[in-house]
Coordinates of C-alpha atoms in Angstrom, one line a residue:
M243 CA -31.3 -21.2 -4.2
A244 CA -27.8 -20.9 -5.6
L245 CA -27.3 -17.6 -3.7
L246 CA -28.5 -19.1 -0.5
L247 CA -26.2 -22.1 -0.9
V248 CA -23.1 -19.9 -1.6
T249 CA -23.9 -17.7 1.4
A250 CA -24.4 -20.7 3.7
V251 CA -21.1 -22.3 2.6
V252 CA -19.0 -19.2 3.1
L253 CA -20.6 -18.3 6.5
L254 CA -20.3 -21.9 7.7
Y255 CA -16.7 -22.4 6.7
G256 CA -15.5 -18.9 7.3
V257 CA -17.4 -17.5 10.3
I258 CA -19.5 -20.1 12.2
Y259 CA -17.1 -23.1 12.2
P260 CA -13.8 -21.3 13.0
N261 CA -15.2 -19.2 15.8
L262 CA -17.2 -22.1 17.2
S263 CA -14.0 -24.2 17.2
V264 CA -12.2 -21.6 19.3
V265 CA -15.1 -21.4 21.8
V266 CA -15.3 -25.2 22.1
S267 CA -11.5 -25.5 22.5
S268 CA -11.6 -22.9 25.3
F269 CA -14.0 -25.1 27.3
Q270 CA -12.1 -28.4 26.8
R271 CA -9.1 -29.9 28.6
N272 CA -7.8 -33.4 28.1
G273 CA -10.9 -34.3 26.0
S274 CA -13.5 -33.3 28.6
W275 CA -15.7 -30.2 29.0
T276 CA -14.6 -27.9 31.8
L277 CA -14.4 -24.3 33.0
A278 CA -10.9 -24.9 34.4
N279 CA -9.3 -22.9 31.5
Y280 CA -11.2 -19.8 32.3
R281 CA -10.8 -20.2 36.1
E282 CA -7.0 -20.7 35.7
I283 CA -6.5 -17.8 33.3
L284 CA -8.8 -15.3 35.0
S285 CA -7.0 -16.1 38.3
Q286 CA -3.7 -14.9 36.8
R287 CA -2.8 -11.3 37.6
I288 CA -1.2 -10.7 34.2
V289 CA -4.4 -11.7 32.3
I290 CA -6.6 -9.4 34.4
E291 CA -4.0 -6.7 33.9
A292 CA -4.1 -7.3 30.2
I293 CA -8.0 -7.0 30.1
V294 CA -8.0 -3.9 32.2
S295 CA -5.2 -2.3 30.2
S296 CA -6.9 -3.1 26.9
L297 CA -10.1 -1.6 28.0
G298 CA -8.4 1.4 29.6
L299 CA -6.2 2.0 26.5
S300 CA -9.2 1.8 24.2
I301 CA -11.4 4.1 26.3
G302 CA -8.5 6.6 26.7
T303 CA -7.9 6.5 22.9
V304 CA -11.6 7.2 22.3
I305 CA -11.5 10.3 24.6
F306 CA -8.3 11.7 23.2
C307 CA -9.3 11.1 19.6
A308 CA -12.6 12.8 20.2
L309 CA -10.8 15.8 21.7
V310 CA -8.7 16.1 18.6
G311 CA -11.0 15.0 15.8
V312 CA -14.3 16.8 16.7
P313 CA -12.8 20.3 17.0
L314 CA -10.9 19.8 13.7
A315 CA -14.1 18.7 12.0
F316 CA -15.8 21.9 13.2
L317 CA -12.9 24.0 12.2
F318 CA -12.7 22.7 8.6
E319 CA -16.4 22.4 8.0
R320 CA -17.6 25.6 9.6
F321 CA -14.9 28.1 8.8
D322 CA -13.1 29.3 5.7
F323 CA -9.5 30.5 5.6
P324 CA -6.5 30.3 3.3
A325 CA -5.5 26.8 2.1
R326 CA -8.4 25.2 4.1
R327 CA -8.9 22.4 1.5
L328 CA -5.2 21.5 1.6
F329 CA -5.1 21.3 5.4
A330 CA -8.5 19.5 5.5
A331 CA -7.0 16.8 3.2
L332 CA -3.8 16.5 5.2
A333 CA -5.9 16.0 8.4
A334 CA -6.9 12.6 7.0
L335 CA -3.3 11.6 6.2
P336 CA -2.9 9.0 9.0
L337 CA -5.5 6.9 7.2
V338 CA -3.0 5.9 4.5
L339 CA -0.5 4.6 7.0
P340 CA -0.7 0.9 7.7
P341 CA -0.4 0.2 11.4
L342 CA 3.1 -1.3 11.3
V343 CA 4.4 1.4 8.9
G344 CA 2.9 4.1 11.1
T345 CA 4.5 2.6 14.2
V346 CA 7.9 2.5 12.5
A347 CA 7.6 6.1 11.3
F348 CA 6.7 7.2 14.8
I349 CA 9.7 5.4 16.3
F350 CA 12.0 7.1 13.7
L351 CA 10.6 10.5 14.6
C352 CA 9.7 10.4 18.3
G353 CA 11.6 7.5 19.7
E354 CA 14.4 8.0 22.2
T355 CA 16.8 7.3 19.3
G356 CA 14.7 9.2 16.8
I357 CA 15.3 12.5 15.1
L358 CA 13.5 14.7 17.7
A359 CA 15.1 13.1 20.7
H360 CA 18.5 13.1 19.1
G361 CA 18.1 16.7 18.0
I362 CA 17.2 18.0 21.5
Q363 CA 19.9 15.8 23.1
N364 CA 22.6 17.2 20.8
L365 CA 21.3 20.8 21.0
F366 CA 21.4 20.9 24.8
G367 CA 24.3 18.5 25.3
L368 CA 22.3 16.1 27.3
A369 CA 23.9 12.8 28.4
T370 CA 20.7 10.8 27.8
P371 CA 17.6 11.2 25.5
P372 CA 15.1 13.7 26.9
W373 CA 12.3 11.0 26.9
R374 CA 11.6 7.4 26.3
L375 CA 8.9 6.2 23.9
R376 CA 7.5 3.7 26.2
G377 CA 4.3 2.8 28.1
W378 CA 1.0 4.5 28.4
P379 CA 1.9 8.0 27.2
A380 CA 3.5 6.6 24.0
L381 CA 0.6 4.3 23.2
L382 CA -2.0 7.0 23.8
L383 CA 0.0 9.5 21.7
F384 CA 0.4 7.1 18.8
H385 CA -3.2 5.9 19.0
T386 CA -4.5 9.5 19.0
Y387 CA -2.3 10.3 16.0
T388 CA -3.4 7.3 13.9
M389 CA -7.1 7.0 15.0
Y390 CA -8.4 10.6 15.4
P391 CA -9.3 10.6 11.7
F392 CA -12.3 8.4 12.5
F393 CA -13.8 11.2 14.6
Y394 CA -12.6 13.8 12.1
V395 CA -14.1 12.2 9.0
L396 CA -17.4 10.9 10.5
T397 CA -18.0 14.2 12.4
G398 CA -17.3 16.2 9.3
A399 CA -19.7 14.0 7.3
G400 CA -22.4 14.5 10.1
L401 CA -21.9 18.3 10.0
R402 CA -22.4 18.3 6.3
R403 CA -25.8 16.5 6.7
I404 CA -27.4 18.3 9.6
D405 CA -30.1 20.9 9.1
A406 CA -28.7 24.4 9.8
S407 CA -32.2 25.9 10.2
L408 CA -32.7 24.0 13.5
A409 CA -29.7 25.8 15.1
E410 CA -30.9 29.2 13.7
A411 CA -34.4 28.6 15.1
A412 CA -32.9 27.9 18.5
R413 CA -30.8 31.1 18.4
V414 CA -33.9 33.1 17.4
L415 CA -35.8 31.7 20.4
G416 CA -33.0 33.0 22.7
A417 CA -30.8 29.9 23.2
S418 CA -27.1 30.7 23.9
R419 CA -24.4 29.2 21.7
P420 CA -23.4 26.5 24.3
T421 CA -27.1 25.6 24.6
V422 CA -27.4 25.3 20.8
V423 CA -24.4 23.0 20.7
R424 CA -25.6 20.9 23.6
R425 CA -29.3 20.7 22.8
V426 CA -29.4 20.9 18.9
L427 CA -26.0 20.1 17.3
L428 CA -24.8 17.2 19.5
P429 CA -28.1 15.2 19.3
Q430 CA -27.9 15.4 15.5
L431 CA -24.3 14.4 15.6
T432 CA -24.8 11.6 18.1
P433 CA -25.0 8.8 15.5
S434 CA -21.7 10.0 13.9
L435 CA -20.0 10.4 17.2
V436 CA -21.1 6.9 18.5
A437 CA -20.0 5.3 15.2
A438 CA -16.6 7.0 15.4
A439 CA -16.2 6.1 19.1
L440 CA -17.0 2.4 18.5
L441 CA -14.8 2.2 15.4
T442 CA -11.9 3.8 17.4
F443 CA -12.6 1.5 20.4
M444 CA -12.5 -1.7 18.3
T445 CA -9.4 -0.5 16.4
S446 CA -7.6 0.2 19.6
M447 CA -8.6 -3.2 21.1
A448 CA -7.1 -4.8 18.0
S449 CA -3.9 -2.8 18.2
F450 CA -0.8 -4.9 18.1
S451 CA 2.2 -3.2 16.4
A452 CA 2.4 -0.3 18.9
P453 CA 2.1 -2.3 22.1
L454 CA 4.7 -4.8 20.6
L455 CA 7.3 -2.2 19.7
F456 CA 6.9 0.5 22.4
G457 CA 4.3 -0.7 24.8
G458 CA 6.9 -1.3 27.5
D459 CA 5.2 -2.9 30.6
V460 CA 1.7 -2.3 29.3
R461 CA 0.1 -5.7 28.8
V462 CA -2.8 -6.0 26.3
L463 CA -4.8 -9.0 25.2
T464 CA -3.5 -9.0 21.6
L465 CA 0.1 -9.4 22.9
E466 CA -0.9 -12.0 25.4
I467 CA -2.5 -14.1 22.6
F468 CA 0.6 -13.7 20.4
T469 CA 3.0 -14.6 23.3
A470 CA 0.9 -17.6 24.3
R471 CA 1.0 -19.0 20.7
Q472 CA 4.8 -18.3 20.4
R473 CA 5.5 -20.4 23.5
G474 CA 3.1 -23.1 22.5
D475 CA 0.4 -22.5 25.1
F476 CA -2.5 -22.9 22.8
T477 CA -5.0 -23.3 25.6
M478 CA -4.3 -19.9 27.0
A479 CA -4.2 -18.5 23.4
V480 CA -7.7 -19.7 22.5
T481 CA -9.1 -18.7 25.9
D482 CA -7.7 -15.2 25.7
T483 CA -9.0 -15.1 22.1
V484 CA -12.6 -15.8 23.3
I485 CA -12.3 -13.1 26.0
L486 CA -11.1 -10.5 23.4
A487 CA -13.8 -11.6 21.0
I488 CA -16.5 -11.1 23.7
I489 CA -15.4 -7.6 24.4
S490 CA -15.2 -6.8 20.6
L491 CA -18.6 -8.3 19.9
G492 CA -20.0 -6.4 22.8
A493 CA -18.9 -3.2 21.0
L494 CA -20.6 -4.5 17.8
V495 CA -23.9 -5.0 19.7
V496 CA -23.8 -1.5 20.9
F497 CA -23.1 -0.3 17.4
Q498 CA -26.1 -2.2 16.1
R499 CA -28.2 -0.8 19.0
Y500 CA -27.5 2.8 17.7
E501 CA -28.3 2.1 14.1
G502 CA -31.9 3.0 14.7
T503 CA -30.9 6.3 16.2
R504 CA -28.8 7.1 13.1
K505 CA -31.8 6.5 10.8
F506 CA -34.1 8.6 13.0
A507 CA -31.6 11.5 13.1
A508 CA -31.0 11.3 9.3
A509 CA -34.8 11.5 8.7
A510 CA -34.9 14.9 10.5
M511 CA -32.0 16.3 8.5
K512 CA -33.9 17.6 5.5
G513 CA -32.8 21.3 5.5
S514 CA -29.7 22.8 4.0
P515 CA -26.3 22.5 5.8
R516 CA -24.8 25.6 7.3
R517 CA -22.4 27.6 5.0
R518 CA -18.8 28.1 6.1
V519 CA -18.1 31.4 7.8
S520 CA -15.1 33.3 6.4
I521 CA -12.7 34.5 9.0
S522 CA -12.7 38.2 8.3
S523 CA -10.3 39.5 11.0
G524 CA -6.8 39.7 9.8
V525 CA -5.3 38.6 13.1
A526 CA -7.7 35.7 13.3
R527 CA -6.9 34.6 9.8
V528 CA -3.2 34.7 10.4
L529 CA -3.6 32.7 13.7
A530 CA -5.8 30.1 12.0
T531 CA -3.4 29.7 9.1
I532 CA -0.4 29.4 11.5
M533 CA -2.2 26.8 13.6
A534 CA -3.2 24.9 10.4
V535 CA 0.4 24.9 9.1
A536 CA 1.7 23.7 12.5
F537 CA -0.9 21.0 12.6
A538 CA -0.1 19.9 9.0
L539 CA 3.6 19.7 9.8
L540 CA 2.9 17.5 12.8
L541 CA 0.9 15.2 10.6
V542 CA 3.5 15.2 7.7
L543 CA 6.6 14.8 9.9
P544 CA 6.3 11.0 10.5
V545 CA 5.8 10.3 6.8
A546 CA 8.6 12.8 5.9
T547 CA 10.9 11.1 8.4
L548 CA 10.1 7.7 6.9
F549 CA 10.9 9.0 3.5
L550 CA 14.2 10.6 4.7
V551 CA 15.4 7.4 6.5
S552 CA 14.5 5.3 3.4
F553 CA 17.6 7.0 1.7
A554 CA 19.9 6.5 4.7
Q555 CA 22.9 4.3 4.2
E556 CA 22.7 1.3 6.5
G557 CA 24.7 1.8 9.7
S558 CA 25.1 5.6 9.1
W559 CA 22.4 6.6 11.7
T560 CA 23.5 5.9 15.2
T561 CA 23.8 8.9 17.6
Q562 CA 23.4 11.6 15.0
T563 CA 20.3 13.8 14.7
L564 CA 20.0 12.9 11.0
P565 CA 21.6 10.1 9.0
S566 CA 25.1 11.0 7.9
A567 CA 25.1 9.3 4.5
Y568 CA 22.4 8.8 1.9
T569 CA 22.0 6.3 -0.9
V570 CA 19.4 4.9 -3.3
A571 CA 20.7 1.4 -2.6
N572 CA 17.7 0.6 -0.3
Y573 CA 15.3 1.1 -3.2
Q574 CA 17.7 -0.7 -5.7
R575 CA 17.6 -3.7 -3.4
I576 CA 13.8 -3.6 -3.2
F577 CA 13.3 -3.4 -6.9
S578 CA 16.2 -5.8 -8.0
D579 CA 16.6 -8.5 -5.4
T580 CA 14.6 -11.7 -5.5
Y581 CA 13.4 -11.6 -1.9
P582 CA 11.8 -8.1 -1.9
A583 CA 10.2 -8.7 -5.2
E584 CA 8.8 -11.9 -3.8
V585 CA 7.2 -10.3 -0.8
F586 CA 5.7 -7.5 -2.9
F587 CA 4.3 -10.1 -5.3
N588 CA 2.9 -12.2 -2.4
S589 CA 1.2 -9.2 -0.8
L590 CA -0.3 -7.9 -4.0
T591 CA -1.4 -11.4 -5.1
M592 CA -2.9 -12.3 -1.7
S593 CA -4.6 -8.9 -1.2
A594 CA -6.0 -9.0 -4.8
I595 CA -7.3 -12.6 -4.3
A596 CA -9.0 -11.6 -1.1
A597 CA -10.5 -8.4 -2.4
V598 CA -11.9 -10.0 -5.6
A599 CA -13.3 -12.9 -3.7
A600 CA -14.9 -10.4 -1.3
L601 CA -16.4 -8.5 -4.2
L602 CA -17.9 -11.7 -5.7
W603 CA -19.2 -12.8 -2.4
S604 CA -20.6 -9.4 -1.6
F605 CA -22.8 -9.5 -4.7
C606 CA -24.2 -12.9 -3.5
I607 CA -25.0 -11.8 0.1
V608 CA -26.3 -8.3 -0.8
T609 CA -28.5 -9.7 -3.5
L610 CA -29.8 -12.3 -1.1
L611 CA -30.5 -9.7 1.6
R612 CA -32.2 -7.4 -0.9
R613 CA -34.5 -10.1 -2.1
G614 CA -35.3 -11.0 1.4
R615 CA -36.3 -7.5 2.2
E616 CA -38.5 -7.2 -1.0
N617 CA -40.0 -10.7 -0.6
R618 CA -40.4 -11.8 3.0
R619 CA -41.3 -15.3 1.9
F620 CA -37.8 -15.7 0.4
I621 CA -36.1 -14.9 3.7
D622 CA -38.0 -13.5 6.7
E623 CA -36.8 -10.5 8.7
G624 CA -35.3 -12.5 11.5
W625 CA -33.0 -14.6 9.2
R626 CA -32.0 -11.4 7.3
R627 CA -30.9 -9.7 10.5
F628 CA -29.0 -12.9 11.5
L629 CA -27.2 -13.1 8.2
S630 CA -26.3 -9.4 8.5
L631 CA -24.9 -10.0 11.9
L632 CA -22.8 -13.0 10.8
V633 CA -21.3 -10.9 8.0
L634 CA -20.2 -8.2 10.4
I635 CA -18.6 -10.5 13.0
P636 CA -15.2 -10.7 11.3
W637 CA -15.1 -7.0 11.0
A638 CA -15.8 -6.5 14.7
L639 CA -13.2 -9.1 15.7
P640 CA -9.5 -8.1 16.0
G641 CA -7.0 -9.7 13.5
T642 CA -5.6 -11.9 16.2
V643 CA -9.0 -13.4 16.9
V644 CA -9.7 -14.1 13.2
A645 CA -6.2 -15.6 12.7
V646 CA -6.4 -17.8 15.8
S647 CA -9.9 -18.9 14.9
V648 CA -8.9 -20.1 11.4
A649 CA -5.7 -21.7 12.7
E650 CA -7.6 -23.6 15.4
A651 CA -10.3 -24.8 13.0
Y652 CA -8.1 -25.7 10.0
G653 CA -4.7 -26.4 11.7
G654 CA -5.4 -30.2 11.3
P655 CA -7.9 -32.6 9.9
S656 CA -11.4 -31.1 10.3
L657 CA -15.0 -32.0 9.8
L658 CA -15.4 -29.6 6.9
L659 CA -12.1 -30.0 5.1
G660 CA -11.4 -33.6 5.9
S661 CA -7.7 -34.4 5.8
F662 CA -6.8 -31.1 4.0
V663 CA -4.9 -28.8 6.4
L664 CA -5.2 -25.1 5.5
V665 CA -2.6 -23.8 8.0
G666 CA 0.9 -23.9 6.5
T667 CA -0.2 -23.4 2.9
F668 CA -0.1 -20.3 0.8
W669 CA -3.9 -19.9 1.0
I670 CA -4.1 -19.3 4.7
L671 CA -3.4 -15.6 4.4
P672 CA -5.8 -14.9 1.5
V673 CA -8.5 -16.7 3.5
V674 CA -7.8 -14.6 6.6
Y675 CA -7.7 -11.4 4.6
F676 CA -11.0 -12.3 2.9
L677 CA -12.7 -13.0 6.2
R678 CA -11.4 -9.8 7.9
F679 CA -12.2 -7.3 5.2
M680 CA -15.1 -8.7 3.2
P681 CA -17.6 -6.8 5.5
L682 CA -16.1 -3.5 4.2
V683 CA -17.0 -4.6 0.6
V684 CA -20.4 -5.8 1.7
R685 CA -21.2 -2.5 3.3
A686 CA -20.0 -0.5 0.3
L687 CA -22.0 -2.6 -2.1
Q688 CA -25.1 -2.5 0.2
A689 CA -24.9 1.3 0.3
S690 CA -24.8 1.4 -3.5
M691 CA -27.7 -1.1 -3.8
E692 CA -29.9 1.0 -1.5
Q693 CA -29.5 4.0 -3.9
V694 CA -30.8 2.0 -6.9
D695 CA -34.5 2.5 -7.6
P696 CA -36.1 -1.0 -7.8
T697 CA -38.5 0.3 -10.4
L698 CA -35.6 0.4 -12.9
E699 CA -35.3 -3.4 -12.7
E700 CA -39.0 -3.8 -12.7
A701 CA -39.2 -1.7 -15.9
A702 CA -36.5 -3.8 -17.5
G703 CA -38.3 -7.0 -16.6
S704 CA -41.6 -5.7 -18.0
L705 CA -39.7 -5.1 -21.3
G706 CA -38.7 -8.8 -21.4
A707 CA -35.2 -8.7 -19.9
R708 CA -34.2 -11.8 -18.0
A709 CA -32.8 -11.8 -14.5
W710 CA -29.1 -11.9 -15.6
Q711 CA -29.8 -9.2 -18.2
R712 CA -31.4 -6.9 -15.6
F713 CA -28.4 -7.4 -13.4
M714 CA -25.8 -6.8 -16.1
R715 CA -27.5 -4.0 -17.9
V716 CA -29.2 -2.1 -15.1
T717 CA -28.0 -2.9 -11.6
L718 CA -24.3 -3.5 -12.2
P719 CA -23.5 -0.2 -14.0
L720 CA -25.2 1.7 -11.2
V721 CA -23.5 0.0 -8.2
W722 CA -20.1 -0.7 -9.8
P723 CA -18.3 2.4 -8.7
G724 CA -19.2 1.9 -5.1
A725 CA -18.5 -1.8 -5.2
V726 CA -15.0 -1.2 -6.7
A727 CA -14.3 1.6 -4.1
G728 CA -15.1 -0.9 -1.3
T729 CA -13.0 -3.5 -3.0
L730 CA -10.0 -1.2 -3.3
L731 CA -10.4 -0.2 0.4
A732 CA -10.2 -3.9 1.4
F733 CA -7.2 -4.4 -0.9
V734 CA -5.1 -1.5 0.5
I735 CA -5.9 -2.5 4.1
A736 CA -4.9 -6.1 3.4
L737 CA -1.6 -4.9 1.8
G738 CA -0.4 -3.5 5.2
E739 CA -2.0 -6.2 7.4
Y740 CA 0.4 -7.3 10.1
V741 CA -1.6 -8.5 13.1
A742 CA -3.0 -11.6 11.5
S743 CA -0.1 -12.2 9.1
V744 CA 2.5 -12.6 11.9
L745 CA 0.4 -15.4 13.5
V746 CA -0.2 -17.6 10.5
F747 CA 2.3 -16.7 7.6
V748 CA 4.7 -19.3 6.1
P749 CA 7.8 -18.7 4.0
A750 CA 5.8 -19.3 0.8
N751 CA 3.4 -16.4 1.5
R752 CA 5.6 -13.9 3.4
P753 CA 3.9 -10.5 3.0
I754 CA 5.4 -6.9 3.0
S755 CA 4.6 -6.3 6.7
I756 CA 6.6 -9.4 7.8
A757 CA 9.5 -8.2 5.6
I758 CA 9.4 -4.8 7.3
A759 CA 9.5 -6.4 10.8
S760 CA 12.4 -8.6 9.7
E761 CA 14.4 -5.7 8.5
L762 CA 13.8 -3.9 11.8
R763 CA 15.0 -6.9 13.8
D764 CA 18.2 -6.9 11.7
F765 CA 18.6 -3.1 12.2
N766 CA 18.3 -2.4 8.5
L767 CA 16.4 0.8 9.1
G768 CA 16.8 2.2 5.6
T769 CA 15.5 -0.8 3.9
A770 CA 12.6 -1.1 6.4
A771 CA 11.7 2.6 5.7
A772 CA 12.0 2.0 1.9
Y773 CA 9.5 -0.9 2.1
G774 CA 7.2 1.5 4.0
V775 CA 7.4 4.3 1.5
V776 CA 6.7 2.0 -1.4
L777 CA 3.7 0.6 0.5
I778 CA 2.4 4.1 1.3
V779 CA 2.7 5.1 -2.4
I780 CA 0.7 2.0 -3.5
I781 CA -2.0 2.6 -0.8
S782 CA -2.2 6.3 -1.7
I783 CA -2.8 5.6 -5.4
S784 CA -5.4 3.1 -4.5
M785 CA -7.1 5.5 -2.1
V786 CA -7.2 8.2 -4.8
V787 CA -8.8 5.8 -7.2
A788 CA -11.3 4.7 -4.6
G789 CA -12.2 8.3 -3.8
R790 CA -12.8 9.1 -7.4
L791 CA -15.0 6.1 -7.8
E792 CA -16.9 7.1 -4.7
R793 CA -17.6 10.5 -6.1
L794 CA -18.7 8.9 -9.3
R795 CA -21.2 6.8 -7.4
G796 CA -22.5 10.0 -5.7

């Protein structure tokens, strides 16, 4: 009963009420119910353009990410060549870049005032930069760079699971290689490809930093919501929020639809995976190594550029290819001044609060769902699926939607909080971070729980152990590595969160991402880069720890 009460309270306050408030507000004008808000907004050309652009950008991102990520997964999982492990690890490097930091690094390297453009301009004596980092090409290029790891990682995991004997049998029966790929491999990889496509689609729909900094004339829904809130047009902001939420939730429904396919495909994958083929030809090995080195350099260059600029003396990088003067003053300022120390403390504190709260909440909801599956009288199947869907909703919604929902629900006196106003306090960001990333912890803990043999708890119970003793002595040690890995993942993503932070932060809880954006506005490029480097180091350490805990769980 206690678990059910905690679950109901969190879902009511954090998911149902905020999102319902936004939907209700979008249908109201001057205190009466109406469709006028939607008629007015959907009649505006800029809104229709934003919807079409958001969908087009997301679909294009999925296509380009698949074209890059899937071949890379086949290359690193099916072939062996010198330094393969190193290059395979570097292929996932964009995952450690927070969206804002990655955008800044991309601008420093590829922007019209960046190192590459300046280098080509000075080398050939051009009067203007050879390109402009603006519009559709820039957005698609950046999205492909930052999001192709979804296809790379998930396709690689799928290749490691599939049964190699099926492809061998098809070859024995006379099928050509293209036929084997089309009729045998792709059906087995479909769940992984669909999951990667939907994850990429939703991440692209939620993209904010790149459209803001170099989107140019490309209008997207996240920017329309931000602009509407900035100019005080809350009606347009909440209506655009509902439209964006509908699109994102539609993607979630499709994802749920294919979960059954994934389970069916997994059930058929009981053979051994295919071994990697060593590239025996000397010329082929050299070409593969050269291509891998070139690809690795392309991945490392943005991070290396960020590291280089972090040592640049402020004002020393104007029209030169590289900064003309270097200093450690940027790092000294970060580690000695009060303001930088405060933003790091804020981000670490708020992310830790959100991650720990997500961990505790995850134990409640996962235990409840597990008991419901084992005992249908406790919670029937329909309610269990409904609870699972509610938990996933914040993960499927873009950060702008979650932030606007919380701000709309708790920006003034409310039915659930009375006269207490959450917006404007320190706690608004920890709450938003918790809601956005708690599904990650729930999924990680759920995966660990499913690997625990229920007969272990039953055996402990038969020996006289009470419920809390069975949990502390049997279940917790088995699921702890996976639970902590999911918690660390939520922690590092919250550290670099910018989309939601920019909408609801206050001076008392200013995070690192807002400090980076402020330094960029003041043209303190070295300090902004130094913030980004320190953030990448923290995230990398946390990801290494999470990876080791994940392997321990396995």
